[in-house]
Amino acid sequence: MADCEGPELFQSTPDVVGDGLKELHLQKEDTGQRRGEALSKNIIRRERPLGGDMSPSTVSRPHSLQSPRKQGASSQSSTVSTPKNEEVIPSSVTLKQQPGQPPKLARSTSQKVISRTPPTFDDYQSRTDEAKGTFQVIPGCTYSSKAIGATDHAMDCECAEEWDASVQANAACGDDSDCINRATKMECVGDCGCGADCQNQRFQRQQYAQVTVIKTEKKGYGLRADTALRENDFVYEYIGEVIGEGHFRRRMQQYDEEKIKHFYFMSLNKGEFVDATKKGNLGRFCNHSCNPNCYVDKWVVGDKLRMGIFAERPIKAGEELVFNYNVDRYGADPQPCYCGESNCTGFIGGKTQTESGTKLSQATVEALGIDDGDSWDTAVARKPRKKKVNEEDEEWVNKVEPKGLDEDGVTKVMATLMQCKEKWITVKLLSRIQRSNDERVRNRVVKMHGYQILNSVLASFKDD
């Protein structure tokens, strides 16, 4: 494919995108799938609540994870008066009393994250060996079939080998490099032009952070950082058995019948899940927090999609490693949340987290150009409105005017296109490229594996 790329093809780039867009639009209304692409972070994890075992019917299913970007939210005023039919009791719990109805408990919290020094757990005893006895440790994901977890093969980057004699290592494709593969969330493989053992092979070389499993007071096992981590540092791969949706549903029932108290499913792709309940690694012990210091992201490694846990901010040694499950309700009741953060919703799952939330990952929202960031140009388009309760993601996105695509935004668009399986999202991303008249944007599209990715996208929907 690289041999076909040249200056004469560049001039036709807008037509290639336009033709592909038209082809996708022909069948857009037939998609019938109105859910956004879920990230990863879609984890289903059942916890044991404080004070007793959880009923087997109480399961929570996360649908998306936070990305490194924090989402701001308004806080409640401390001077707000309490309604006459409500009585405030300790722990921010409100007792609602309605005439002729039994009293109900509701937890109201501020969504503003108050800055505080993160607690450390240096004095907690290591329970790593004990925790390893609760499941089978495996070195990598296993797949129920060859097609499960498959994606287009990672591409060659344009980096050259940079041998650093002082550390006896190849410094190519590092965090500060302009590596195309790293920018589009692909790992370089052995035959890449950057040379062997470059810095963009963290999954393959299992370059995990130094961590210890500890026993928390209320959340069971947890994962502690033993060394300081920088923002976006690779913490751990989320490893388990990769299965399809039918297999997943059977296992849910099986685990209930086996009275398994804790089980963990993470959504890898549409209809594909990583099950770390019985087989996995230490990454499975990352707990939930409403104010996380980690996030989960998908990467292409070879011809497979893989899930990694990354540092969302600088993390001190001794901190517990946590990410936001942002779970969807999957059972009769939500689970209590014990993260202790000032913006804690009080529950993992349930209506407080899911009815008005999008199932799109933050990375997808940013690629679509509808993120409500500080860089929004109100002279070009209005800031996007919030998603309404029970509004489908596609319906919401269709009513929001996206930002114009600039050169810096191309990388996010191309990375999302590479991993996207939802046709309506693909159409929206291609539309952003097509609408841009900036020559720098088109040059960036070509540089970011544009021809290969667009060819792959069109091939994925060739039957449409």
Coordinates of C-alpha atoms in Angstrom, one line a residue:
M1 CA 0.0 0.0 0.0
A2 CA 2.9 2.4 0.8
D3 CA 4.2 2.0 -2.8
C4 CA 0.9 3.4 -4.1
E5 CA 1.1 6.6 -2.1
G6 CA 2.5 9.6 -3.9
P7 CA 1.9 13.3 -4.8
E8 CA -0.5 12.4 -7.6
L9 CA -2.8 10.6 -5.2
F10 CA -2.8 13.3 -2.7
Q11 CA -4.9 15.6 -4.9
S12 CA -7.7 13.0 -4.9
T13 CA -7.8 12.7 -1.2
P14 CA -11.0 14.7 -0.7
D15 CA -12.7 12.7 -3.5
V16 CA -11.7 9.4 -1.9
V17 CA -13.2 10.6 1.4
G18 CA -16.3 11.9 -0.4
D19 CA -16.9 8.7 -2.3
G20 CA -16.4 6.6 0.8
L21 CA -18.8 8.9 2.7
K22 CA -21.5 8.6 0.0
E23 CA -21.1 4.8 0.0
L24 CA -21.6 4.7 3.7
H25 CA -24.5 7.1 3.6
L26 CA -26.4 4.9 1.3
Q27 CA -27.0 2.4 4.0
K28 CA -26.7 4.6 7.0
E29 CA -30.4 4.3 7.9
D30 CA -30.2 0.5 7.8
T31 CA -27.7 0.4 10.6
G32 CA -30.3 -0.2 13.3
Q33 CA -27.6 0.2 15.9
R34 CA -28.0 3.3 17.8
R35 CA -25.6 2.7 20.5
G36 CA -22.2 4.4 20.6
E37 CA -19.0 2.5 20.6
A38 CA -18.2 1.6 24.1
L39 CA -14.7 1.7 25.4
S40 CA -13.3 -0.1 27.5
K41 CA -13.3 0.4 30.0
N42 CA -16.7 -1.2 29.9
I43 CA -16.2 -3.3 32.9
I44 CA -18.7 -5.5 34.7
R45 CA -17.5 -6.0 38.2
R46 CA -19.5 -7.3 41.1
E47 CA -18.3 -6.2 44.5
R48 CA -19.2 -7.3 48.0
P49 CA -21.0 -4.5 49.8
L50 CA -20.1 -3.5 53.3
G51 CA -22.0 -5.5 55.9
G52 CA -22.8 -8.7 54.0
D53 CA -22.8 -10.7 50.8
M54 CA -24.3 -9.3 47.6
S55 CA -27.4 -11.0 46.2
P56 CA -26.5 -12.9 43.0
S57 CA -29.0 -10.8 41.1
T58 CA -27.1 -7.6 41.8
V59 CA -24.6 -7.0 39.1
S60 CA -23.3 -3.8 37.6
R61 CA -22.2 -3.3 34.1
P62 CA -20.0 -0.3 33.2
H63 CA -20.3 1.1 29.7
S64 CA -17.5 3.6 29.3
L65 CA -14.4 4.9 30.9
Q66 CA -13.0 8.2 31.5
S67 CA -10.1 9.2 29.2
P68 CA -7.2 11.3 30.5
R69 CA -9.4 14.5 30.1
K70 CA -11.3 15.5 33.1
Q71 CA -14.9 16.5 32.6
G72 CA -16.0 19.5 34.6
A73 CA -19.3 19.7 36.3
S74 CA -21.2 22.2 38.4
S75 CA -21.4 21.9 42.1
Q76 CA -24.2 22.3 44.5
S77 CA -24.4 25.4 46.7
S78 CA -23.9 24.9 50.4
T79 CA -26.8 27.4 51.1
V80 CA -29.5 25.4 49.3
S81 CA -32.4 24.9 51.6
T82 CA -33.8 21.4 52.3
P83 CA -37.4 20.8 51.0
K84 CA -40.0 20.4 53.6
N85 CA -40.6 16.8 52.7
E86 CA -37.0 15.8 53.1
E87 CA -34.8 15.3 56.2
V88 CA -31.1 15.5 55.9
I89 CA -29.3 12.7 57.8
P90 CA -25.6 12.1 58.1
S91 CA -23.3 11.0 55.3
S92 CA -25.0 13.2 52.7
V93 CA -28.0 10.9 52.6
T94 CA -31.5 12.4 52.3
L95 CA -34.6 10.7 53.8
K96 CA -37.5 11.5 51.4
Q97 CA -40.9 11.2 52.9
Q98 CA -44.0 11.4 50.6
P99 CA -47.6 11.2 51.9
G100 CA -48.9 7.6 51.7
Q101 CA -45.6 6.2 50.7
P102 CA -42.8 4.6 52.6
P103 CA -39.6 6.7 53.2
K104 CA -36.9 6.5 50.7
L105 CA -33.1 7.1 51.0
A106 CA -31.3 9.1 48.4
R107 CA -27.8 10.3 48.3
S108 CA -27.1 13.8 46.9
T109 CA -23.6 14.9 46.2
S110 CA -21.6 17.7 44.6
Q111 CA -20.2 16.9 41.2
K112 CA -17.3 19.3 41.9
V113 CA -14.0 17.6 42.7
I114 CA -12.4 19.3 45.6
S115 CA -8.6 19.3 45.4
R116 CA -7.1 17.2 48.1
T117 CA -3.9 15.3 48.7
P118 CA -4.5 11.7 47.5
P119 CA -4.1 9.2 50.4
T120 CA -1.2 6.7 50.3
F121 CA -1.2 3.1 51.5
D122 CA 2.5 2.5 52.1
D123 CA 1.8 0.9 55.5
Y124 CA -0.6 -1.7 54.1
Q125 CA 0.7 -5.2 54.0
S126 CA 1.2 -6.9 50.6
R127 CA -1.4 -9.4 49.7
T128 CA -0.2 -10.1 46.2
D129 CA 0.6 -13.8 46.7
E130 CA -2.7 -14.3 48.5
A131 CA -4.6 -12.5 45.7
K132 CA -2.9 -14.6 43.0
G133 CA -4.5 -17.6 44.7
T134 CA -8.0 -16.4 43.8
F135 CA -7.5 -16.8 40.0
Q136 CA -5.2 -18.3 37.4
V137 CA -2.4 -15.9 36.3
I138 CA -1.9 -16.0 32.5
P139 CA 0.7 -14.1 30.4
G140 CA -1.7 -12.9 27.8
C141 CA -5.3 -12.9 26.5
T142 CA -6.7 -16.2 25.2
Y143 CA -9.3 -16.1 22.4
S144 CA -12.4 -18.2 22.0
S145 CA -11.9 -18.0 18.2
K146 CA -9.5 -16.6 15.7
A147 CA -11.9 -13.8 14.7
I148 CA -12.5 -12.6 18.2
G149 CA -10.5 -9.5 19.0
A150 CA -9.2 -9.2 15.5
T151 CA -8.5 -5.9 13.8
D152 CA -6.5 -4.7 10.8
H153 CA -2.8 -5.3 11.3
A154 CA -0.7 -2.5 12.8
M155 CA 1.2 -0.5 10.2
D156 CA 4.8 0.6 9.8
C157 CA 5.8 3.9 11.2
E158 CA 8.3 6.3 9.6
C159 CA 10.7 6.5 12.5
A160 CA 14.4 5.5 12.2
E161 CA 16.3 3.5 14.8
E162 CA 17.9 5.7 17.5
W163 CA 20.4 3.7 19.4
D164 CA 21.2 5.3 22.8
A165 CA 24.6 3.9 23.8
S166 CA 24.3 5.3 27.4
V167 CA 21.4 3.1 28.2
Q168 CA 22.0 0.4 25.5
A169 CA 18.5 0.8 24.1
N170 CA 16.7 1.8 20.9
A171 CA 15.1 5.2 21.8
A172 CA 12.9 5.4 18.6
C173 CA 9.1 5.9 18.9
G174 CA 9.3 7.2 22.5
D175 CA 6.7 9.2 24.3
D176 CA 8.0 12.5 23.0
S177 CA 8.5 11.3 19.4
D178 CA 6.4 12.1 16.4
C179 CA 5.8 8.3 15.8
I180 CA 2.7 7.9 13.7
N181 CA 1.9 4.5 15.2
R182 CA 2.1 5.8 18.8
A183 CA -0.1 8.7 17.9
T184 CA -2.8 6.5 16.4
K185 CA -2.6 3.9 19.3
M186 CA -0.8 1.2 17.4
E187 CA 2.2 -0.7 18.7
C188 CA 5.2 -1.1 16.3
V189 CA 5.8 -4.8 15.5
G190 CA 9.1 -6.6 14.8
D191 CA 9.3 -5.7 11.1
C192 CA 8.7 -2.0 11.6
G193 CA 11.3 0.4 10.1
C194 CA 12.2 1.8 13.6
G195 CA 14.2 -1.3 14.4
A196 CA 13.9 -4.0 17.1
D197 CA 12.8 -3.2 20.6
C198 CA 11.7 0.4 20.1
Q199 CA 9.9 2.3 22.8
N200 CA 6.4 1.7 21.3
Q201 CA 6.2 -2.0 22.3
R202 CA 4.9 -1.7 25.9
F203 CA 2.2 -4.4 25.5
Q204 CA 4.4 -6.8 23.8
R205 CA 7.2 -6.4 26.3
Q206 CA 4.9 -6.3 29.2
Q207 CA 6.4 -3.1 30.5
Y208 CA 4.1 -2.9 33.5
A209 CA 4.4 -0.5 36.5
Q210 CA 5.6 -1.9 39.8
V211 CA 2.5 -2.6 41.8
T212 CA 1.4 -4.4 44.9
V213 CA -2.0 -5.9 45.8
I214 CA -3.4 -4.7 49.1
K215 CA -6.5 -5.4 51.1
T216 CA -8.6 -2.2 51.4
E217 CA -11.0 -1.5 54.3
K218 CA -14.3 -1.6 52.2
K219 CA -13.5 -2.5 48.6
G220 CA -11.7 -5.9 48.9
Y221 CA -8.4 -6.2 47.1
G222 CA -6.9 -3.1 45.5
L223 CA -3.8 -2.2 43.5
R224 CA -1.1 0.1 44.9
A225 CA 1.6 1.9 42.9
D226 CA 5.1 1.1 44.3
T227 CA 6.8 3.8 42.3
A228 CA 5.8 7.3 41.1
L229 CA 4.1 7.3 37.7
R230 CA 3.9 10.1 35.1
E231 CA 0.8 11.1 33.2
N232 CA -0.1 8.5 30.5
D233 CA 2.4 6.0 31.8
F234 CA 1.5 2.4 31.0
V235 CA 0.3 0.7 34.2
Y236 CA -1.0 -2.8 33.2
E237 CA -2.7 -4.6 30.4
Y238 CA -6.2 -5.9 31.2
I239 CA -5.8 -9.6 30.4
G240 CA -8.4 -12.4 30.4
E241 CA -10.4 -14.7 28.2
V242 CA -11.7 -12.9 25.2
I243 CA -15.2 -14.2 24.3
G244 CA -18.2 -13.3 22.2
E245 CA -21.6 -12.0 23.4
G246 CA -23.3 -15.4 23.5
H247 CA -20.5 -16.9 25.5
F248 CA -20.6 -13.8 27.8
R249 CA -24.3 -14.2 28.6
R250 CA -23.8 -17.9 29.4
R251 CA -21.0 -17.1 31.7
M252 CA -23.0 -14.5 33.6
Q253 CA -25.6 -17.1 34.3
Q254 CA -22.9 -19.7 35.1
Y255 CA -21.1 -17.4 37.6
D256 CA -24.4 -16.7 39.4
E257 CA -25.1 -20.4 39.7
E258 CA -21.6 -21.0 41.1
K259 CA -22.2 -18.2 43.7
I260 CA -19.1 -16.4 42.5
K261 CA -19.0 -13.1 44.5
H262 CA -16.6 -11.2 42.2
F263 CA -16.4 -11.3 38.5
Y264 CA -15.0 -8.9 35.9
F265 CA -15.9 -8.3 32.3
M266 CA -14.5 -5.5 30.2
S267 CA -16.0 -4.7 26.8
L268 CA -13.2 -5.0 24.2
N269 CA -15.3 -4.3 21.1
K270 CA -18.9 -4.5 20.0
G271 CA -20.1 -8.0 21.1
E272 CA -16.6 -8.9 22.5
F273 CA -15.6 -9.1 26.1
V274 CA -12.5 -9.7 28.2
D275 CA -13.4 -12.0 31.1
A276 CA -10.8 -11.8 33.9
T277 CA -13.0 -13.6 36.4
K278 CA -11.0 -16.9 36.5
K279 CA -8.0 -16.1 34.3
G280 CA -6.1 -12.8 34.1
N281 CA -3.4 -10.7 35.7
L282 CA -3.0 -8.1 38.5
G283 CA -4.7 -5.5 36.4
R284 CA -8.1 -7.0 37.5
F285 CA -7.6 -5.6 41.0
C286 CA -7.9 -1.9 39.9
N287 CA -10.9 -0.6 41.9
H288 CA -13.5 2.0 40.9
S289 CA -13.3 5.7 41.8
C290 CA -15.5 8.7 40.9
N291 CA -12.2 10.7 40.8
P292 CA -9.8 8.3 39.2
N293 CA -6.1 8.5 38.7
C294 CA -6.1 6.0 35.8
Y295 CA -8.0 5.4 32.6
V296 CA -8.4 2.5 30.2
D297 CA -7.6 2.6 26.4
K298 CA -7.6 0.3 23.4
W299 CA -4.5 -0.3 21.4
V300 CA -3.8 -2.2 18.2
V301 CA -1.0 -4.8 18.8
G302 CA -0.3 -6.9 15.7
D303 CA -3.7 -7.9 14.4
K304 CA -5.5 -7.8 17.8
L305 CA -7.2 -5.1 19.9
R306 CA -5.9 -5.0 23.5
M307 CA -6.9 -3.1 26.6
G308 CA -4.4 -1.2 28.7
I309 CA -4.6 0.8 32.0
F310 CA -2.8 4.1 31.9
A311 CA -2.0 6.9 34.4
E312 CA -4.4 9.7 34.1
R313 CA -2.3 12.1 36.1
P314 CA 1.1 12.1 37.9
I315 CA 0.7 9.4 40.6
K316 CA 2.8 9.2 43.8
A317 CA 4.2 6.0 45.1
G318 CA 1.8 4.5 47.6
E319 CA -1.4 5.7 45.9
E320 CA -4.2 3.2 45.1
L321 CA -4.6 2.8 41.3
V322 CA -8.2 3.3 40.4
F323 CA -10.3 4.2 37.3
N324 CA -13.9 5.1 36.7
Y325 CA -16.0 2.1 35.7
N326 CA -18.8 4.5 34.8
V327 CA -21.0 1.4 34.8
D328 CA -24.3 0.7 33.1
R329 CA -27.0 -0.8 35.3
Y330 CA -27.0 -4.6 34.8
G331 CA -29.2 -6.0 37.5
A332 CA -31.8 -5.1 40.1
D333 CA -29.9 -2.6 42.1
P334 CA -26.8 -0.4 41.9
Q335 CA -23.8 -1.1 44.1
P336 CA -22.6 1.2 46.9
C337 CA -19.5 3.2 46.0
Y338 CA -16.8 3.5 48.7
C339 CA -14.3 5.7 46.9
G340 CA -14.7 8.5 49.4
E341 CA -14.2 11.3 46.9
S342 CA -16.0 14.6 47.3
N343 CA -17.8 14.1 43.9
C344 CA -18.8 10.5 44.7
T345 CA -22.3 9.6 43.4
G346 CA -22.8 7.1 46.2
F347 CA -23.3 4.2 43.8
I348 CA -21.6 2.2 41.1
G349 CA -24.2 2.0 38.4
G350 CA -27.9 2.8 38.6
K351 CA -29.7 5.9 37.4
T352 CA -27.4 8.4 39.0
Q353 CA -24.6 7.4 36.5
T354 CA -26.3 6.2 33.4
E355 CA -29.5 7.8 32.3
S356 CA -28.0 11.1 31.2
G357 CA -24.5 9.8 30.4
T358 CA -23.2 8.9 27.0
K359 CA -21.9 5.4 26.1
L360 CA -19.3 7.0 23.9
S361 CA -15.8 7.1 25.2
Q362 CA -14.2 10.5 25.8
A363 CA -11.7 9.7 23.0
T364 CA -14.7 9.2 20.5
V365 CA -16.4 12.3 21.7
E366 CA -13.2 14.3 21.1
A367 CA -12.8 12.7 17.7
L368 CA -16.3 13.7 16.8
G369 CA -15.6 17.3 17.7
I370 CA -18.4 17.6 20.3
D371 CA -16.4 17.7 23.5
D372 CA -17.1 20.8 25.6
G373 CA -13.5 21.9 26.1
D374 CA -11.9 25.3 26.8
S375 CA -10.7 25.5 23.2
W376 CA -14.2 25.7 21.8
D377 CA -14.5 28.5 19.2
T378 CA -17.9 30.1 19.7
A379 CA -17.5 32.3 16.7
V380 CA -17.7 29.1 14.5
A381 CA -20.2 27.0 16.4
R382 CA -22.1 26.9 19.6
K383 CA -20.9 24.8 22.5
P384 CA -22.6 21.4 22.5
R385 CA -25.6 20.9 24.7
K386 CA -25.7 18.3 27.3
K387 CA -27.1 14.9 26.4
K388 CA -30.7 14.5 27.6
V389 CA -31.9 11.7 29.8
N390 CA -32.6 8.5 27.9
E391 CA -31.5 10.1 24.6
E392 CA -29.7 7.8 22.2
D393 CA -26.1 8.7 21.5
E394 CA -26.7 8.9 17.7
E395 CA -29.7 11.2 18.2
W396 CA -27.7 13.4 20.5
V397 CA -24.7 13.6 18.2
N398 CA -26.9 14.4 15.2
K399 CA -28.3 17.4 16.9
V400 CA -24.9 18.8 18.0
E401 CA -22.8 21.0 15.7
P402 CA -19.2 19.7 15.7
K403 CA -16.1 21.9 15.9
G404 CA -14.1 22.4 12.7
L405 CA -11.3 20.0 12.2
D406 CA -7.8 21.4 12.8
E407 CA -4.4 19.8 12.2
D408 CA -4.1 18.7 15.9
G409 CA -7.5 17.0 15.8
V410 CA -6.6 14.8 12.8
T411 CA -4.7 12.3 15.0
K412 CA -7.7 11.7 17.2
V413 CA -10.0 11.2 14.2
M414 CA -7.7 8.8 12.5
A415 CA -7.0 6.8 15.7
T416 CA -10.8 6.5 16.3
L417 CA -11.4 5.5 12.7
M418 CA -8.9 2.7 13.0
Q419 CA -10.8 1.1 15.9
C420 CA -14.4 2.2 15.1
K421 CA -17.0 -0.5 14.3
E422 CA -20.1 1.7 14.4
K423 CA -21.1 2.8 11.0
W424 CA -22.8 6.0 12.0
I425 CA -19.7 7.1 14.0
T426 CA -17.5 6.3 10.9
V427 CA -19.8 8.5 8.8
K428 CA -19.5 11.4 11.2
L429 CA -15.7 11.1 11.3
L430 CA -15.4 11.0 7.6
S431 CA -17.7 14.0 7.3
R432 CA -15.4 16.1 9.6
I433 CA -12.5 15.3 7.2
Q434 CA -14.5 16.1 4.1
R435 CA -15.7 19.5 5.4
S436 CA -12.2 20.7 6.1
N437 CA -10.6 22.9 3.4
D438 CA -7.4 23.3 5.3
E439 CA -4.5 21.9 3.3
R440 CA -2.6 21.2 6.5
V441 CA -5.5 19.0 7.7
R442 CA -5.4 17.0 4.4
N443 CA -1.6 16.6 4.7
R444 CA -1.9 15.4 8.2
V445 CA -4.6 12.8 7.2
V446 CA -2.2 11.3 4.6
K447 CA 0.6 11.3 7.2
M448 CA -1.5 9.5 9.8
H449 CA -1.8 6.4 7.7
G450 CA -4.6 8.1 5.8
Y451 CA -4.7 5.9 2.7
Q452 CA -4.4 2.6 4.6
I453 CA -7.0 3.6 7.2
L454 CA -9.5 4.9 4.7
N455 CA -9.0 1.8 2.6
S456 CA -9.7 -0.4 5.6
V457 CA -12.8 1.6 6.5
L458 CA -14.3 1.2 3.0
A459 CA -13.4 -2.5 3.0
S460 CA -15.2 -3.0 6.3
F461 CA -18.4 -1.6 4.9
K462 CA -18.0 -2.9 1.3
D463 CA -21.3 -4.9 1.6
D464 CA -23.2 -1.7 2.3

